[in-house]
């Protein structure tokens, strides 16, 4: 059973370009979470999605960032007009969404570097 | 003040020693407490989770939660060089479908 998959693993963008980060949850998981980890810091929650729905986007910056989890295909975190401060590791996690406790399984992350 | 505080370390111990890690938090609504291990340039891996107060043991790992003091701990017995990693505490107010709030992580180095 494949784990959470993220691609690309490394992404380099110049200031002003767009970054698209993809996340395929574990098989059978319908809940996806995105977190950002700045150098030497812990993970910060960004957004929580279920298929075709954004459940909680309280951690998303108000501008330039968007996320989706379509009925078919991976979840996408999109960053428009990237700036140097967007350089970070972006982790996706998935959970089954049922039961009394939902462990979040993390992917390997996408490391975004903005030049 | 951060919601979850964790000493960044590094914490260096000799092989075989007990590693003691802890976090403090300010939000009394947190009920689920987790410890993740993160190797360099990898994703976090869940080690332990605990609901409310009490102790939980799994092999060489023991997690403790003291909600009255808003303090959680992780102990690693008989530490091995392979335990060298960053340990992150995380918590949330309810089990399913909610965001995790993480501490900043403690870097641990177990020397052979």
PDB file of C-alpha atoms in Angstrom, chain A residues 9-10 31 33 35 37 40-43 45 48 56 58 91 99-104 106-108 111, chain B residues 2 32 34 36 38 40-44 46 49 88 92 95-105:
ATOM      1  CA  UNK A   9      10.141  16.630  -4.340  1.00  0.00           C
ATOM      2  CA  UNK A  10      12.123  19.750  -5.163  1.00  0.00           C
ATOM      3  CA  UNK A  31      -9.066  13.859   3.921  1.00  0.00           C
ATOM      4  CA  UNK A  33      -4.086  18.470   5.007  1.00  0.00           C
ATOM      5  CA  UNK A  35       1.355  22.103   6.253  1.00  0.00           C
ATOM      6  CA  UNK A  37       7.664  24.072   7.499  1.00  0.00           C
ATOM      7  CA  UNK A  40      14.348  25.414  11.833  1.00  0.00           C
ATOM      8  CA  UNK A  41      10.643  25.638  12.638  1.00  0.00           C
ATOM      9  CA  UNK A  42       7.811  23.232  13.251  1.00  0.00           C
ATOM     10  CA  UNK A  43       4.991  22.555  10.848  1.00  0.00           C
ATOM     11  CA  UNK A  45      -1.220  24.128   9.334  1.00  0.00           C
ATOM     12  CA  UNK A  48      -7.781  20.940   5.286  1.00  0.00           C
ATOM     13  CA  UNK A  56     -10.712  24.685   7.000  1.00  0.00           C
ATOM     14  CA  UNK A  58      -7.639  29.234   8.463  1.00  0.00           C
ATOM     15  CA  UNK A  91       4.013  18.676   3.558  1.00  0.00           C
ATOM     16  CA  UNK A  99     -13.289   6.388  13.367  1.00  0.00           C
ATOM     17  CA  UNK A 100     -12.627   7.936  16.730  1.00  0.00           C
ATOM     18  CA  UNK A 101      -9.053   8.882  15.987  1.00  0.00           C
ATOM     19  CA  UNK A 102      -7.641   9.823  12.642  1.00  0.00           C
ATOM     20  CA  UNK A 103      -3.915   9.506  12.312  1.00  0.00           C
ATOM     21  CA  UNK A 104      -2.511  11.864   9.735  1.00  0.00           C
ATOM     22  CA  UNK A 106       2.592  12.550   6.038  1.00  0.00           C
ATOM     23  CA  UNK A 107       4.212  12.560   2.641  1.00  0.00           C
ATOM     24  CA  UNK A 108       7.914  13.239   2.022  1.00  0.00           C
ATOM     25  CA  UNK A 111      10.935  21.673  -0.980  1.00  0.00           C
TER      26      UNK A 111
ATOM     27  CA  UNK B   2       3.341  30.299  20.836  1.00  0.00           C
ATOM     28  CA  UNK B  32      -5.206  14.611  21.622  1.00  0.00           C
ATOM     29  CA  UNK B  34       1.011  13.204  19.499  1.00  0.00           C
ATOM     30  CA  UNK B  36       6.245  12.634  15.604  1.00  0.00           C
ATOM     31  CA  UNK B  38      11.263  13.535  11.570  1.00  0.00           C
ATOM     32  CA  UNK B  40      16.417  15.122   8.006  1.00  0.00           C
ATOM     33  CA  UNK B  41      14.623  16.057   4.768  1.00  0.00           C
ATOM     34  CA  UNK B  42      11.851  13.508   5.373  1.00  0.00           C
ATOM     35  CA  UNK B  43       8.204  13.719   6.357  1.00  0.00           C
ATOM     36  CA  UNK B  44       7.094  13.363  10.002  1.00  0.00           C
ATOM     37  CA  UNK B  46       3.833   9.279  14.063  1.00  0.00           C
ATOM     38  CA  UNK B  49      -0.585   9.436  20.425  1.00  0.00           C
ATOM     39  CA  UNK B  88       7.883  17.124  17.153  1.00  0.00           C
ATOM     40  CA  UNK B  92      -5.510  19.014  18.474  1.00  0.00           C
ATOM     41  CA  UNK B  95      -9.847  13.390  17.021  1.00  0.00           C
ATOM     42  CA  UNK B  96     -11.058  13.499  13.488  1.00  0.00           C
ATOM     43  CA  UNK B  97     -10.860  16.129  10.862  1.00  0.00           C
ATOM     44  CA  UNK B  98      -8.939  18.844  12.581  1.00  0.00           C
ATOM     45  CA  UNK B  99      -5.650  20.613  12.179  1.00  0.00           C
ATOM     46  CA  UNK B 100      -2.618  19.677  14.224  1.00  0.00           C
ATOM     47  CA  UNK B 101      -0.743  22.360  16.128  1.00  0.00           C
ATOM     48  CA  UNK B 102       2.954  21.498  16.288  1.00  0.00           C
ATOM     49  CA  UNK B 103       5.784  22.478  18.562  1.00  0.00           C
ATOM     50  CA  UNK B 104       8.959  23.672  16.909  1.00  0.00           C
ATOM     51  CA  UNK B 105      10.731  20.350  17.366  1.00  0.00           C
TER      52      UNK B 105
END
